[in-house]
Amino acid sequence: MLLKNILPFIGYVLAAESATKTQRTYSQYSPKSSEIAEAAATAHTSHETSDVEGAFFKRLVVIWLENTDFDKAAESEGLSYLAQYGITLDNYWALTHPSEPNYIAAVGGDYFALNDDRFITLPSNVSTIVDLLDSKSISWGEYQEHQPYTGFQGFNYSNQHTFANDYMRKHNPLISYESVTNNETRLSNIKNFTEFYVDLENETLPQWSFITPNMTNDGHDTTINVAATWTKDFLTPLLNNSYFMDDTLVLVTFDENETYADKNKVFALLLGGVIPDDLKGTIDSTFYDHYSEIATVEANWDLDNLGRHDANANVFSIVADAANVTNDDVDTTYKVNNHTYTGYLQDNSQAFPAPNITLKNKVGNPVLPAIVSVWSSEYEAQLSQGFFTSTTTTVTGNIPDATTTASSNGTASHSNSKSASASASASTSAVSSKSSGGANSVHVVGISAILGFAAALIL
């Protein structure tokens, strides 16, 4: 109890430390039940849809589960059942630890040195996949299980009967970006599961969606068997729904692995109506990571890029083939992805990293012009300070432990094996640390990182 009482103090210290920089919020935002009810009564929910053609799919549905090593996920009854209907990606990697930095990176192209799960906001000039989708009027939305109402920005929302953890802000990728939350139209797309079934019934599902189950169903507070069973039960009727399935690609994956000492490779599975019969039950061993989710969207709809790690990321090969994209062969011998880098969200002396406005993505498209317009001056300033190299998209030395060699170009090949399981990477350390909430193996610098780490452990 004493530890919980110091949380507000931690928030104040961290906020004060960053007073000279763009304002960052490190404290909890926990509205009262009465305030939640009042806000819910007036919250606007969007049901906009669209029908923009893509190279391979018209709709992408992304579902994230929690904190599981590859083997445990692949061997679970629910996911192994689903794997026979899709393509298992057995070389798909998370980016760092713990949860939240992976979520924000999957939509923003970077995790900006975040090393814990605290309450953060990213400045309104930081773009996301939403800016890319909006540039071609492609509808999008999130569905967060047990989020109390559309656009809720609180830190968490518990089960009102059992008080178990339900909705958590750290598992909502877009809610941390002010470019979304400061825009009422965009905020109206951050919905809950009630609205998912409304959109399904009315055939108004968006063309891009991100789905997060609650803390029980995603396996965070339970087990992989609970998460896998939930996923099977959730998806089975949808995979038999012609409206949902037609021209749809579904990605099921995990935010991070459980054993921090191991390589941070996670289970991923592609499903949906666009999967041809001859590829069902097969394995794709191409290197992917969470940035590939953005890169795949860019390739499918011929979009510009964010100027961050999305630009260099591999595209899911089934989409790459349709979009005439050549992926890179990546040597993962020394890749670990269980560290962070020193930067904005943990070190107050660091500037917010500008996007590299000179990048082109896998389909040859440049950085979105609106991003170039906003960031060109800051990019030039950071370039003169040596923050960029020819191969990095943000600050030099981004992920110190993840030495990656990009070799000659080559498209992915699919194994003919009907087995959807594979061995996890060998451990790189004899010490095992679990992803129960703290950033156990993350290198931390400065008082903000230390206090943020303490807050993550307490919460």
Coordinates of C-alpha atoms in Angstrom, one line a residue:
M1 CA 0.0 0.0 0.0
L2 CA 2.9 2.3 0.8
L3 CA 4.3 1.8 -2.7
K4 CA 1.0 2.7 -4.3
N5 CA 0.8 5.9 -2.3
I6 CA 4.1 7.1 -3.8
L7 CA 2.8 6.8 -7.4
P8 CA 1.4 10.4 -7.6
F9 CA 4.8 11.6 -6.3
I10 CA 6.6 9.7 -9.0
G11 CA 4.3 11.3 -11.6
Y12 CA 5.0 14.8 -10.3
V13 CA 8.8 14.2 -10.2
L14 CA 8.8 12.9 -13.8
A15 CA 6.6 15.7 -15.1
A16 CA 8.7 18.3 -13.3
E17 CA 11.9 16.8 -14.7
S18 CA 10.7 17.2 -18.3
A19 CA 9.4 20.8 -17.9
T20 CA 11.9 22.1 -20.3
K21 CA 10.8 19.8 -23.0
T22 CA 7.6 19.1 -24.8
Q23 CA 5.1 18.4 -22.0
R24 CA 4.9 14.7 -21.2
T25 CA 2.4 13.1 -18.9
Y26 CA 3.7 10.4 -16.6
S27 CA 1.0 10.2 -14.0
Q28 CA -2.2 8.1 -14.0
Y29 CA -5.4 9.5 -15.3
S30 CA -8.1 7.7 -13.4
P31 CA -11.5 9.3 -13.8
K32 CA -14.2 8.6 -11.2
S33 CA -17.1 6.2 -12.1
S34 CA -19.5 9.1 -12.2
E35 CA -17.2 11.0 -14.7
I36 CA -16.9 7.9 -16.9
A37 CA -20.7 7.5 -17.0
E38 CA -21.1 11.2 -17.9
A39 CA -18.6 11.0 -20.6
A40 CA -20.0 7.8 -22.0
A41 CA -23.4 9.4 -22.4
T42 CA -22.1 12.0 -24.8
A43 CA -19.2 10.1 -26.5
H44 CA -19.5 10.0 -30.3
T45 CA -18.8 6.8 -32.1
S46 CA -17.9 6.6 -35.7
H47 CA -19.1 3.9 -38.0
E48 CA -17.5 5.1 -41.2
T49 CA -16.4 2.5 -43.7
S50 CA -14.8 2.6 -47.1
D51 CA -14.0 0.3 -50.0
V52 CA -10.5 1.1 -51.2
E53 CA -8.9 -1.6 -53.4
G54 CA -5.6 -3.1 -52.3
A55 CA -3.0 -5.1 -54.0
F56 CA -3.9 -8.2 -51.9
F57 CA -6.6 -7.4 -49.3
K58 CA -9.3 -4.9 -48.7
R59 CA -9.4 -5.3 -44.9
L60 CA -6.7 -6.0 -42.3
V61 CA -7.7 -7.1 -38.8
V62 CA -4.9 -7.2 -36.3
I63 CA -5.3 -9.1 -33.0
W64 CA -2.7 -8.9 -30.3
L65 CA -2.3 -11.3 -27.3
E66 CA 0.1 -11.0 -24.4
N67 CA 3.5 -12.1 -23.1
T68 CA 4.1 -15.6 -24.5
D69 CA 7.1 -17.5 -25.7
F70 CA 6.9 -18.9 -29.3
D71 CA 6.8 -22.6 -28.4
K72 CA 4.0 -22.2 -25.8
A73 CA 1.9 -20.3 -28.3
A74 CA 2.5 -22.6 -31.2
E75 CA 1.7 -25.7 -29.1
S76 CA -1.5 -24.3 -27.6
E77 CA -4.6 -26.1 -28.6
G78 CA -6.5 -23.0 -29.8
L79 CA -3.8 -21.5 -31.9
S80 CA -2.6 -24.8 -33.4
Y81 CA -6.2 -25.4 -34.4
L82 CA -6.3 -22.1 -36.2
A83 CA -2.9 -22.6 -37.8
Q84 CA -4.3 -25.2 -40.1
Y85 CA -6.3 -22.5 -41.8
G86 CA -3.5 -20.0 -42.2
I87 CA 0.2 -19.2 -42.6
T88 CA 2.3 -19.4 -39.5
L89 CA 5.1 -16.7 -39.4
D90 CA 7.8 -18.5 -37.4
N91 CA 10.4 -15.6 -37.7
Y92 CA 8.3 -12.8 -36.4
W93 CA 9.9 -10.6 -33.7
A94 CA 8.7 -8.2 -31.0
L95 CA 10.8 -5.1 -30.6
T96 CA 11.7 -4.7 -26.9
H97 CA 10.1 -5.1 -23.5
P98 CA 7.7 -4.6 -21.8
S99 CA 4.3 -4.3 -23.5
E100 CA 3.5 -0.6 -24.2
P101 CA 6.6 0.2 -26.3
N102 CA 5.7 -2.6 -28.7
Y103 CA 2.1 -1.4 -29.0
I104 CA 3.0 2.2 -29.8
A105 CA 5.7 1.1 -32.2
A106 CA 3.3 -1.0 -34.2
V107 CA 1.4 2.1 -35.3
G108 CA 4.0 4.8 -35.0
G109 CA 7.2 3.1 -36.4
D110 CA 9.2 3.6 -33.2
Y111 CA 8.9 3.2 -29.5
F112 CA 10.8 6.4 -28.8
A113 CA 12.9 4.8 -26.0
L114 CA 9.9 3.9 -23.8
N115 CA 11.0 1.3 -21.4
D116 CA 8.0 0.7 -19.2
D117 CA 4.2 0.7 -19.2
R118 CA 3.5 4.2 -17.7
F119 CA 0.9 6.7 -18.8
I120 CA 2.4 8.7 -21.7
T121 CA 1.3 11.0 -24.5
L122 CA 3.2 11.6 -27.7
P123 CA 3.1 15.1 -29.2
S124 CA 0.5 15.9 -31.8
N125 CA 3.2 16.4 -34.5
V126 CA 4.1 12.7 -34.3
S127 CA 2.3 10.8 -37.1
T128 CA 1.0 7.2 -37.1
I129 CA -0.4 4.7 -39.5
V130 CA -3.7 6.7 -39.2
D131 CA -2.1 9.6 -41.2
L132 CA -1.2 7.2 -43.9
L133 CA -4.6 5.6 -44.1
D134 CA -6.4 9.0 -44.0
S135 CA -4.3 10.2 -46.9
K136 CA -6.2 7.8 -49.1
S137 CA -9.5 7.8 -47.2
I138 CA -9.1 4.3 -45.9
S139 CA -11.3 3.7 -42.9
W140 CA -9.8 2.5 -39.7
G141 CA -10.7 1.8 -36.1
E142 CA -9.7 0.1 -32.9
Y143 CA -11.8 -2.3 -30.8
Q144 CA -10.7 -2.6 -27.2
E145 CA -12.5 -5.1 -25.0
H146 CA -14.2 -3.6 -22.0
Q147 CA -13.0 -0.1 -22.8
P148 CA -15.9 1.8 -21.1
Y149 CA -16.8 4.0 -24.0
T150 CA -15.5 5.3 -27.3
G151 CA -12.5 7.5 -26.9
F152 CA -11.8 6.7 -23.3
Q153 CA -8.3 8.0 -22.3
G154 CA -8.0 6.7 -18.8
F155 CA -5.2 4.5 -17.5
N156 CA -7.3 1.5 -16.9
Y157 CA -10.9 0.2 -16.4
S158 CA -11.6 -2.7 -14.1
N159 CA -14.4 -5.2 -14.1
Q160 CA -17.1 -3.4 -12.1
H161 CA -18.2 -6.6 -10.3
T162 CA -15.0 -8.6 -9.7
F163 CA -12.6 -5.6 -9.9
A164 CA -10.3 -7.7 -12.1
N165 CA -8.2 -5.9 -14.7
D166 CA -10.1 -5.5 -17.9
Y167 CA -9.1 -2.6 -20.2
M168 CA -5.5 -1.2 -20.0
R169 CA -4.3 1.9 -21.8
K170 CA -0.9 0.4 -22.3
H171 CA -2.5 -2.2 -24.7
N172 CA -4.2 0.5 -26.8
P173 CA -1.6 1.6 -29.4
L174 CA -3.2 4.7 -30.8
I175 CA -4.5 6.3 -27.5
S176 CA -1.0 7.5 -26.6
Y177 CA -0.8 9.7 -29.7
E178 CA -2.1 13.2 -29.4
S179 CA -2.5 13.3 -33.2
V180 CA -5.4 10.9 -32.6
T181 CA -6.7 12.0 -29.2
N182 CA -6.7 15.8 -30.0
N183 CA -8.9 15.1 -33.1
E184 CA -12.5 14.3 -32.2
T185 CA -13.1 12.6 -35.5
R186 CA -10.2 10.3 -35.0
L187 CA -11.0 9.7 -31.3
S188 CA -14.4 8.5 -32.3
N189 CA -12.8 5.5 -34.0
I190 CA -11.3 4.2 -30.7
K191 CA -14.1 1.8 -29.9
N192 CA -15.0 -1.2 -27.7
F193 CA -16.2 -4.7 -28.4
T194 CA -19.8 -3.7 -28.3
E195 CA -19.2 -1.4 -31.3
F196 CA -17.3 -4.2 -33.1
Y197 CA -20.4 -6.4 -33.1
V198 CA -22.5 -3.4 -34.2
D199 CA -20.2 -2.8 -37.1
L200 CA -20.1 -6.5 -37.9
E201 CA -23.9 -6.7 -38.0
N202 CA -24.3 -3.5 -40.0
E203 CA -21.4 -4.3 -42.3
T204 CA -19.6 -1.1 -41.4
L205 CA -16.3 -2.6 -40.3
P206 CA -13.3 -0.4 -41.2
Q207 CA -10.6 -1.5 -43.6
W208 CA -7.9 -1.5 -40.9
S209 CA -8.6 -2.4 -37.3
F210 CA -6.6 -3.3 -34.2
I211 CA -8.3 -5.6 -31.7
T212 CA -7.1 -6.0 -28.1
P213 CA -8.9 -8.5 -25.7
N214 CA -9.1 -7.7 -22.0
M215 CA -6.4 -8.7 -19.5
T216 CA -8.0 -12.1 -19.0
N217 CA -8.6 -13.0 -22.6
D218 CA -5.3 -11.8 -23.9
G219 CA -3.4 -14.1 -21.5
H220 CA -1.7 -11.3 -19.5
D221 CA -3.4 -12.2 -16.2
T222 CA -4.1 -15.8 -17.1
T223 CA -2.4 -18.3 -19.3
I224 CA -1.7 -19.0 -23.0
N225 CA -4.4 -21.7 -23.0
V226 CA -7.0 -19.1 -21.9
A227 CA -5.8 -16.7 -24.6
A228 CA -5.6 -19.3 -27.3
T229 CA -9.1 -20.6 -26.5
W230 CA -10.5 -17.1 -26.5
T231 CA -8.9 -16.5 -29.9
K232 CA -10.3 -19.7 -31.4
D233 CA -13.8 -18.9 -30.0
F234 CA -13.7 -15.3 -31.2
L235 CA -12.4 -16.1 -34.7
T236 CA -14.2 -19.3 -35.5
P237 CA -17.6 -17.7 -36.2
L238 CA -16.0 -14.8 -38.0
L239 CA -14.1 -17.1 -40.3
N240 CA -17.4 -18.5 -41.3
N241 CA -18.9 -15.1 -41.9
S242 CA -18.8 -14.2 -45.6
Y243 CA -18.9 -10.4 -44.9
F244 CA -16.0 -10.6 -42.5
M245 CA -13.9 -13.0 -44.5
D246 CA -14.2 -11.6 -48.0
D247 CA -10.9 -9.9 -49.1
T248 CA -9.8 -9.9 -45.4
L249 CA -6.4 -10.7 -43.9
V250 CA -6.2 -11.4 -40.2
L251 CA -3.0 -11.2 -38.2
V252 CA -2.9 -12.8 -34.7
T253 CA 0.3 -12.2 -32.8
F254 CA 1.8 -11.3 -29.4
D255 CA 3.3 -8.1 -28.1
E256 CA 6.4 -9.7 -26.6
N257 CA 7.7 -13.0 -25.4
E258 CA 7.5 -14.1 -21.8
T259 CA 11.1 -15.0 -21.0
Y260 CA 13.2 -11.8 -21.2
A261 CA 16.5 -13.7 -21.4
D262 CA 15.5 -15.3 -24.7
K263 CA 15.4 -13.8 -28.1
N264 CA 12.2 -11.8 -28.4
K265 CA 10.6 -13.9 -31.2
V266 CA 6.8 -14.3 -31.0
F267 CA 4.2 -16.5 -32.6
A268 CA 2.2 -14.9 -35.5
L269 CA -0.5 -16.3 -37.8
L270 CA -2.1 -15.0 -40.9
L271 CA -5.7 -16.0 -41.6
G272 CA -8.7 -14.8 -43.6
G273 CA -10.5 -15.1 -46.9
V274 CA -7.5 -14.0 -48.9
I275 CA -5.3 -17.0 -47.8
P276 CA -5.3 -19.5 -50.8
D277 CA -6.0 -23.1 -50.0
D278 CA -2.6 -24.3 -51.0
L279 CA -1.0 -22.0 -48.4
K280 CA -3.2 -23.0 -45.5
G281 CA -1.3 -24.9 -42.8
T282 CA 2.1 -23.7 -44.1
I283 CA 5.0 -21.8 -42.6
D284 CA 6.6 -18.5 -43.8
S285 CA 10.1 -18.1 -42.3
T286 CA 10.8 -14.6 -43.6
F287 CA 12.0 -12.1 -41.0
Y288 CA 9.3 -9.8 -39.8
D289 CA 8.7 -7.6 -36.7
H290 CA 6.0 -5.3 -35.5
Y291 CA 7.1 -2.6 -38.0
S292 CA 6.1 -5.1 -40.7
E293 CA 2.5 -4.4 -39.8
I294 CA 2.8 -0.8 -41.0
A295 CA 5.0 -1.8 -44.0
T296 CA 2.4 -4.3 -45.2
V297 CA -0.3 -1.7 -45.1
E298 CA 1.9 0.7 -47.1
A299 CA 2.6 -2.0 -49.7
N300 CA -1.0 -3.1 -50.0
W301 CA -2.5 0.3 -50.5
D302 CA 0.5 1.9 -52.2
L303 CA 0.9 4.4 -49.3
D304 CA 3.7 6.8 -48.4
N305 CA 5.7 6.1 -45.2
L306 CA 6.3 7.6 -41.8
G307 CA 10.0 8.1 -42.1
R308 CA 10.7 5.7 -39.3
H309 CA 11.3 1.9 -39.0
D310 CA 8.2 1.2 -41.2
A311 CA 10.2 2.3 -44.3
N312 CA 12.8 -0.5 -44.0
A313 CA 10.6 -3.2 -42.6
N314 CA 9.8 -6.4 -44.5
V315 CA 6.3 -6.8 -45.9
F316 CA 4.3 -10.0 -45.3
S317 CA 5.4 -12.1 -48.3
I318 CA 1.9 -13.0 -49.4
V319 CA 1.3 -9.3 -49.8
A320 CA 4.8 -8.5 -51.0
D321 CA 4.3 -10.9 -54.0
A322 CA 1.1 -9.1 -54.9
A323 CA 2.6 -5.7 -54.6
N324 CA 5.8 -6.6 -56.4
V325 CA 8.0 -5.9 -53.3
T326 CA 11.3 -7.6 -52.7
N327 CA 12.0 -8.3 -49.0
D328 CA 15.4 -8.4 -47.3
D329 CA 17.1 -11.5 -46.0
V330 CA 17.9 -10.7 -42.3
D331 CA 20.5 -12.5 -40.3
T332 CA 19.1 -12.9 -36.8
T333 CA 22.1 -14.7 -35.3
Y334 CA 22.9 -11.8 -32.9
K335 CA 19.4 -10.4 -32.8
V336 CA 17.8 -10.3 -29.3
N337 CA 15.4 -7.3 -29.2
N338 CA 15.2 -7.3 -25.4
H339 CA 16.8 -3.9 -24.8
T340 CA 15.8 -0.3 -25.4
Y341 CA 17.8 2.7 -26.5
T342 CA 18.5 6.0 -24.7
G343 CA 16.0 8.5 -25.9
Y344 CA 13.2 10.9 -25.4
L345 CA 10.8 8.9 -23.2
Q346 CA 13.5 8.0 -20.6
D347 CA 16.2 10.7 -20.9
N348 CA 15.1 14.3 -20.6
S349 CA 18.3 15.5 -22.3
Q350 CA 17.3 13.8 -25.6
A351 CA 15.3 15.5 -28.3
F352 CA 12.3 13.8 -29.8
P353 CA 13.7 11.9 -32.8
A354 CA 12.7 13.4 -36.1
P355 CA 11.6 11.1 -38.8
N356 CA 14.1 10.5 -41.6
I357 CA 12.3 12.5 -44.3
T358 CA 14.5 11.2 -47.1
L359 CA 13.4 7.5 -46.8
K360 CA 11.5 5.5 -49.3
N361 CA 9.5 2.4 -48.4
K362 CA 9.5 -1.0 -49.9
V363 CA 7.1 0.1 -52.7
G364 CA 9.4 3.1 -53.5
N365 CA 7.1 5.8 -52.0
P366 CA 8.5 8.7 -50.0
V367 CA 7.6 10.0 -46.6
L368 CA 4.1 11.5 -46.4
P369 CA 4.4 15.1 -47.5
A370 CA 2.6 16.4 -44.5
I371 CA 5.2 14.8 -42.3
V372 CA 8.0 16.3 -44.3
S373 CA 6.4 19.7 -44.0
V374 CA 6.2 19.5 -40.2
W375 CA 9.6 17.9 -39.5
S376 CA 12.0 19.1 -42.2
S377 CA 13.7 21.8 -40.1
E378 CA 14.1 19.5 -37.1
Y379 CA 15.4 16.7 -39.3
E380 CA 18.1 19.0 -40.7
A381 CA 19.1 20.1 -37.3
Q382 CA 19.4 16.5 -36.0
L383 CA 21.2 15.4 -39.1
S384 CA 23.9 18.1 -38.5
Q385 CA 24.3 16.6 -35.0
G386 CA 25.0 13.2 -36.4
F387 CA 21.8 11.6 -35.2
F388 CA 21.3 9.8 -38.5
T389 CA 23.3 7.3 -40.6
S390 CA 22.5 5.9 -44.0
T391 CA 20.8 2.9 -42.4
T392 CA 18.9 4.3 -39.5
T393 CA 15.6 5.9 -39.4
T394 CA 15.9 7.6 -36.0
V395 CA 18.8 8.2 -33.7
T396 CA 22.0 6.3 -34.2
G397 CA 22.4 3.1 -32.2
N398 CA 18.7 2.5 -31.9
I399 CA 18.7 -1.0 -30.5
P400 CA 22.2 -1.8 -29.2
D401 CA 21.8 -5.6 -28.8
A402 CA 20.0 -6.2 -32.0
T403 CA 22.8 -6.5 -34.5
T404 CA 21.1 -7.2 -37.8
T405 CA 22.6 -7.9 -41.2
A406 CA 20.5 -7.2 -44.3
S407 CA 21.8 -9.3 -47.1
S408 CA 20.8 -9.6 -50.8
N409 CA 17.2 -9.1 -51.7
G410 CA 14.9 -12.1 -51.8
T411 CA 11.2 -12.8 -51.6
A412 CA 9.9 -15.1 -49.0
S413 CA 9.2 -18.7 -49.6
H414 CA 6.5 -20.8 -48.0
S415 CA 7.3 -24.2 -46.5
N416 CA 5.1 -27.1 -47.7
S417 CA 5.0 -28.4 -44.2
K418 CA 1.6 -28.8 -42.7
S419 CA 3.0 -28.4 -39.2
A420 CA 2.6 -24.9 -37.8
S421 CA 5.1 -25.3 -34.9
A422 CA 8.7 -24.4 -34.7
S423 CA 11.5 -24.2 -32.1
A424 CA 12.0 -21.0 -30.2
S425 CA 15.4 -19.3 -30.4
A426 CA 18.1 -20.4 -28.0
S427 CA 18.4 -18.5 -24.8
T428 CA 21.2 -15.9 -24.8
S429 CA 21.4 -15.9 -21.0
A430 CA 21.3 -18.4 -18.2
V431 CA 19.1 -16.0 -16.2
S432 CA 15.4 -16.0 -16.9
S433 CA 13.2 -13.0 -16.1
K434 CA 9.5 -12.9 -16.7
S435 CA 7.4 -10.1 -18.3
S436 CA 5.1 -9.6 -15.4
G437 CA 5.1 -5.9 -15.7
G438 CA 8.6 -4.5 -15.2
A439 CA 11.3 -3.9 -17.8
N440 CA 13.6 -6.4 -16.2
S441 CA 16.3 -6.6 -18.8
V442 CA 16.1 -3.1 -20.2
H443 CA 19.1 -0.8 -19.8
V444 CA 17.9 2.2 -17.9
V445 CA 19.5 5.7 -17.7
G446 CA 18.6 8.6 -15.4
I447 CA 16.1 9.3 -12.7
S448 CA 13.1 9.3 -15.1
A449 CA 13.9 5.8 -16.2
I450 CA 14.4 4.6 -12.6
L451 CA 11.1 6.1 -11.4
G452 CA 9.3 4.9 -14.5
F453 CA 10.6 1.4 -13.9
A454 CA 9.4 1.5 -10.3
A455 CA 6.0 2.6 -11.4
A456 CA 5.7 -0.2 -13.9
L457 CA 6.6 -2.8 -11.3
I458 CA 4.1 -1.4 -8.8
L459 CA 1.3 -1.2 -11.4

